[in-house]
Backbone as JSON, one array per atom type, in Angstrom:
{
  "sequence": "QVQLVESGGGAAQPGGTLRLSCAASGDIVSIDAMGWYRQPPGKQRELVATIASSGYVEESDSVKGRFTISMDNAKNTVHLQMNSLKPEDTAVYYCNVVLTRSWSERAHNYWGQGTQVIVSS",
  "N": [[-23.47, -5.18, 17.92], [-22.98, -7.22, 16.34], [-21.94, -10.6, 16.06], [-19.54, -12.88, 16.31], [-18.78, -16.21, 16.04], [-16.51, -18.56, 16.68], [-15.3, -21.73, 15.97], [-14.01, -25.11, 16.22], [-11.3, -25.3, 16.63], [-8.33, -26.63, 18.27], [-6.3, -29.5, 19.09], [-3.86, -31.2, 17.18], [-2.12, -33.69, 15.34], [1.05, -33.63, 13.57], [0.57, -33.65, 10.06], [-2.22, -34.16, 10.3], [-5.76, -33.07, 10.51], [-7.75, -30.36, 10.71], [-10.76, -28.47, 11.07], [-11.79, -25.18, 10.81], [-14.45, -22.99, 11.8], [-16.48, -20.01, 11.32], [-19.1, -18.19, 12.34], [-21.14, -15.48, 11.52], [-23.37, -13.18, 12.98], [-26.23, -11.16, 13.81], [-26.86, -7.64, 13.36], [-26.7, -7.45, 10.2], [-26.42, -6.58, 7.02], [-25.11, -7.16, 4.5], [-22.18, -9.16, 3.61], [-19.02, -8.55, 2.96], [-16.56, -9.81, 2.87], [-14.96, -12.68, 4.28], [-12.59, -14.2, 6.5], [-9.43, -15.75, 7.7], [-6.9, -15.04, 9.92], [-3.81, -15.5, 11.75], [-1.79, -15.9, 14.74], [1.13, -16.8, 15.66], [2.86, -18.02, 18.53], [4.68, -15.38, 19.91], [5.05, -14.04, 17.6], [3.96, -11.78, 15.0], [0.48, -11.08, 13.88], [-0.76, -12.71, 11.02], [-1.8, -13.04, 7.79], [-3.93, -15.76, 6.8], [-6.03, -16.78, 4.99], [-8.45, -15.35, 2.9], [-11.77, -14.7, 1.87], [-13.85, -13.38, -0.6], [-17.35, -12.29, -1.04], [-17.9, -12.71, -3.63], [-16.44, -14.96, -4.25], [-13.75, -14.8, -4.67], [-10.53, -15.44, -3.77], [-7.77, -14.91, -1.39], [-4.82, -16.07, -0.28], [-2.18, -17.06, 2.12], [1.14, -17.89, 0.98], [2.25, -19.87, 2.51], [0.25, -21.7, 3.17], [-0.91, -22.64, 0.96], [-2.27, -25.09, -1.1], [-2.71, -26.84, 1.16], [-4.59, -25.81, 2.88], [-8.0, -24.85, 2.6], [-10.29, -22.51, 1.95], [-13.81, -21.5, 2.4], [-17.01, -20.19, 1.78], [-20.2, -19.95, 3.19], [-22.67, -18.25, 2.04], [-25.46, -17.84, 2.52], [-25.63, -18.63, 5.21], [-23.89, -17.0, 6.55], [-21.23, -17.75, 7.14], [-17.74, -18.89, 7.3], [-15.57, -21.25, 6.36], [-12.62, -23.01, 7.17], [-10.66, -25.34, 6.03], [-8.17, -27.43, 7.02], [-5.56, -29.13, 6.13], [-2.97, -31.64, 6.19], [-1.35, -30.62, 8.38], [1.14, -28.82, 10.08], [3.65, -28.41, 12.5], [4.54, -25.71, 12.46], [2.05, -24.45, 11.96], [0.86, -23.87, 14.28], [-0.86, -21.71, 16.24], [-2.88, -18.88, 17.45], [-5.85, -18.55, 16.0], [-7.67, -16.19, 14.28], [-10.8, -15.16, 13.3], [-11.89, -13.03, 10.75], [-14.1, -10.53, 9.47], [-15.56, -8.56, 7.13], [-18.18, -6.37, 6.95], [-21.48, -5.04, 6.12], [-23.62, -3.29, 7.99], [-25.76, -1.47, 7.87], [-27.31, 0.23, 4.93], [-26.71, 2.89, 5.09], [-24.31, 3.33, 6.27], [-20.68, 2.76, 6.2], [-18.76, -0.19, 5.36], [-17.75, -2.33, 7.93], [-15.1, -3.73, 9.89], [-14.59, -6.7, 11.5], [-13.58, -8.76, 14.23], [-12.95, -11.99, 15.61], [-12.82, -13.66, 18.64], [-10.63, -15.41, 18.69], [-9.08, -18.65, 18.25], [-7.37, -21.39, 19.51], [-4.98, -23.34, 17.88], [-3.13, -26.11, 18.0], [-0.41, -27.86, 16.89], [1.26, -30.73, 17.25], [3.58, -33.48, 18.05]],
  "CA": [[-24.65, -5.98, 17.76], [-22.61, -8.24, 15.39], [-21.37, -11.47, 16.94], [-18.7, -13.84, 15.58], [-18.62, -17.45, 16.79], [-15.54, -19.39, 16.12], [-15.32, -23.25, 16.44], [-13.13, -26.18, 15.44], [-9.77, -25.27, 17.08], [-7.91, -27.69, 19.19], [-5.09, -30.01, 18.93], [-3.81, -32.2, 16.05], [-0.58, -34.17, 15.03], [1.54, -33.39, 12.24], [-0.06, -34.47, 9.09], [-3.71, -34.21, 10.61], [-6.6, -32.14, 9.86], [-8.85, -29.58, 11.42], [-11.58, -27.54, 10.16], [-12.31, -23.99, 11.66], [-15.72, -22.34, 11.15], [-16.74, -18.79, 11.98], [-20.33, -17.79, 11.92], [-21.46, -14.08, 11.87], [-24.88, -12.88, 13.14], [-26.65, -9.78, 14.28], [-27.28, -6.66, 12.4], [-25.92, -7.67, 9.05], [-27.03, -6.28, 5.72], [-24.28, -7.96, 3.61], [-20.91, -9.52, 4.08], [-18.05, -8.38, 1.84], [-15.56, -10.87, 3.01], [-14.63, -13.33, 5.59], [-11.36, -14.94, 6.38], [-8.65, -16.12, 8.85], [-5.63, -14.58, 10.27], [-3.34, -16.28, 12.85], [-0.7, -15.22, 15.38], [1.92, -17.83, 16.26], [3.63, -17.63, 19.68], [5.74, -14.61, 19.9], [5.0, -13.49, 16.32], [2.81, -11.02, 14.68], [-0.69, -11.69, 13.18], [-0.61, -12.79, 9.68], [-2.99, -13.48, 6.85], [-4.02, -17.2, 6.29], [-6.72, -16.81, 3.83], [-9.77, -14.53, 2.87], [-12.51, -15.05, 0.65], [-14.94, -12.28, -0.84], [-18.66, -12.85, -1.31], [-17.77, -13.08, -5.02], [-15.66, -16.19, -4.34], [-12.36, -14.44, -4.75], [-9.67, -15.89, -2.65], [-6.54, -14.48, -1.11], [-4.16, -16.95, 0.74], [-0.69, -17.16, 2.24], [1.94, -18.9, 0.3], [2.64, -21.08, 3.4], [-0.81, -22.58, 3.27], [-1.43, -23.04, -0.38], [-2.21, -26.64, -1.2], [-3.01, -27.53, 2.25], [-5.79, -25.18, 3.4], [-9.02, -24.39, 1.67], [-11.25, -21.58, 2.67], [-15.0, -21.48, 1.71], [-18.03, -19.31, 2.42], [-21.64, -20.18, 2.98], [-23.34, -16.99, 1.9], [-26.67, -18.02, 3.19], [-25.43, -18.74, 6.69], [-22.83, -15.97, 6.81], [-20.32, -18.59, 7.64], [-16.7, -19.14, 6.67], [-14.76, -22.41, 6.92], [-11.15, -23.17, 6.82], [-10.34, -26.78, 6.17], [-6.83, -27.41, 7.28], [-5.1, -30.56, 5.96], [-1.53, -31.77, 6.18], [-0.96, -29.71, 9.33], [2.54, -28.68, 10.51], [3.97, -27.76, 13.79], [4.45, -24.14, 12.25], [0.63, -23.86, 11.94], [0.38, -23.66, 15.76], [-1.21, -20.29, 16.45], [-4.32, -18.57, 17.64], [-6.55, -18.22, 14.61], [-8.72, -15.05, 14.41], [-11.77, -14.88, 12.21], [-12.12, -11.63, 10.36], [-15.21, -10.36, 8.71], [-15.89, -7.26, 6.58], [-19.66, -6.45, 6.66], [-22.22, -3.81, 6.3], [-24.75, -3.35, 9.0], [-26.89, -0.66, 7.27], [-26.94, 0.85, 3.89], [-26.39, 4.33, 5.4], [-23.04, 3.08, 6.72], [-19.72, 2.07, 5.35], [-18.46, -1.52, 5.79], [-16.99, -2.42, 9.13], [-14.25, -4.71, 10.16], [-14.83, -7.36, 12.9], [-12.52, -9.73, 14.63], [-13.28, -12.94, 16.44], [-11.9, -13.79, 19.93], [-9.41, -16.25, 18.52], [-9.27, -20.02, 18.75], [-6.1, -21.98, 19.62], [-4.67, -24.49, 17.06], [-1.74, -26.61, 18.43], [0.06, -28.95, 16.05], [2.45, -31.27, 17.86], [3.6, -34.72, 18.23]],
  "C": [[-24.27, -7.13, 16.59], [-21.81, -9.24, 16.33], [-20.74, -12.55, 15.96], [-18.38, -15.03, 16.6], [-17.75, -18.39, 16.14], [-15.64, -20.8, 16.7], [-14.35, -23.98, 15.59], [-11.7, -26.15, 15.82], [-9.62, -26.35, 18.02], [-6.44, -28.27, 18.84], [-5.1, -31.04, 17.88], [-2.23, -32.62, 15.97], [-0.26, -33.67, 13.76], [0.94, -34.23, 11.09], [-1.65, -34.54, 9.24], [-4.47, -33.11, 10.0], [-7.41, -31.42, 10.96], [-9.68, -28.59, 10.61], [-12.2, -26.45, 11.2], [-13.64, -23.44, 10.91], [-15.94, -21.08, 12.02], [-18.2, -18.39, 11.37], [-20.68, -16.33, 12.37], [-22.95, -13.97, 11.96], [-25.13, -11.65, 13.77], [-27.22, -8.91, 13.26], [-26.32, -6.73, 11.18], [-26.75, -7.43, 7.71], [-26.34, -7.2, 4.63], [-22.87, -8.12, 4.2], [-20.06, -9.36, 2.82], [-17.02, -9.38, 1.86], [-15.34, -11.42, 4.33], [-13.23, -14.15, 5.32], [-10.72, -15.24, 7.83], [-7.41, -15.51, 8.86], [-5.16, -15.44, 11.5], [-2.08, -15.5, 13.39], [0.0, -16.29, 16.12], [2.57, -17.31, 17.47], [4.83, -16.69, 19.39], [5.97, -13.94, 18.45], [3.91, -12.57, 16.14], [1.69, -11.74, 13.94], [-0.31, -11.61, 11.89], [-1.75, -13.35, 8.97], [-2.84, -15.06, 6.64], [-4.79, -17.28, 4.99], [-8.15, -15.95, 4.0], [-10.46, -14.92, 1.66], [-13.75, -13.96, 0.58], [-16.2, -13.09, -1.15], [-18.7, -13.32, -2.78], [-17.12, -14.5, -5.28], [-14.18, -15.95, -4.45], [-11.58, -14.76, -3.59], [-8.3, -15.29, -2.58], [-5.97, -15.4, -0.19], [-2.72, -16.79, 0.8], [-0.05, -18.25, 1.52], [2.14, -20.14, 1.25], [1.43, -22.0, 3.57], [-1.42, -23.05, 2.01], [-1.24, -24.58, -0.52], [-2.61, -27.33, -0.07], [-4.36, -27.06, 2.88], [-6.84, -24.74, 2.35], [-10.05, -23.5, 2.43], [-12.63, -21.58, 1.71], [-15.95, -20.66, 2.55], [-19.4, -19.91, 2.19], [-22.45, -18.92, 3.01], [-24.63, -16.97, 2.77], [-26.53, -18.02, 4.67], [-24.39, -17.91, 7.32], [-21.71, -16.78, 7.67], [-19.1, -18.8, 6.83], [-16.06, -20.42, 7.22], [-13.27, -22.34, 6.38], [-10.76, -24.6, 7.03], [-8.77, -26.89, 6.06], [-6.4, -28.87, 7.15], [-3.48, -30.48, 5.94], [-0.95, -30.69, 7.17], [0.44, -29.91, 9.83], [2.71, -28.15, 11.76], [3.91, -26.11, 13.57], [3.13, -23.49, 12.08], [0.2, -23.46, 13.32], [0.34, -22.06, 15.87], [-2.53, -20.17, 17.04], [-4.78, -17.95, 16.37], [-7.64, -17.25, 14.93], [-9.56, -14.92, 13.13], [-11.92, -13.41, 11.99], [-13.24, -11.52, 9.37], [-15.38, -8.75, 8.4], [-17.4, -7.25, 6.13], [-20.17, -5.14, 6.77], [-23.38, -4.02, 7.17], [-25.95, -2.56, 8.51], [-26.29, -0.03, 5.89], [-26.52, 2.28, 3.99], [-24.9, 4.32, 6.02], [-21.96, 2.43, 5.93], [-19.56, 0.62, 5.94], [-17.5, -1.43, 7.05], [-16.07, -3.71, 9.28], [-14.48, -5.37, 11.57], [-13.85, -8.46, 13.0], [-13.07, -10.76, 15.69], [-12.36, -12.85, 17.81], [-10.6, -14.49, 19.76], [-9.64, -17.7, 19.11], [-7.89, -20.54, 18.54], [-6.05, -23.21, 18.7], [-3.23, -24.91, 17.5], [-1.57, -27.89, 17.56], [1.41, -29.53, 16.79], [2.4, -32.81, 17.85], [3.25, -35.24, 19.65]]
}
C-alpha cells in the first residue's frame, strides 16, 4: 500500500541536465530517508545519493559537484538534479525509500520500478 512514482528520466546530451523526482504515497507515517541508486548496463546497482529526513546526505564520489539531492518532507518527494551529465551516467535509476507505515512496525525499504537515463551524443 505504498506507491513510488518516478519521473524525469529520458535522454540528454553530454553536459546536459535532467531532474529526477520520486514521490511516495500511501500508508506512510514517516520517511527516514529517500534516495537514488543506478544500474548501468551490464553492471551492478550502485549508490547515487541519499538524503535523510534530517537533511544528512550521502553521495557517490562520481557525482559530487554535479548532482544535487533534495527532499520535500511535506510532499514525501525526493529530487535529483543532475547537471553536467556524462555518458557514464547512463543507467536505470531507481528510487529508494526507507519509511514507517505504522508505529507498531519497523521501517521498511521500498524500491521504485526504475527510470531510464541515457546520455549520448
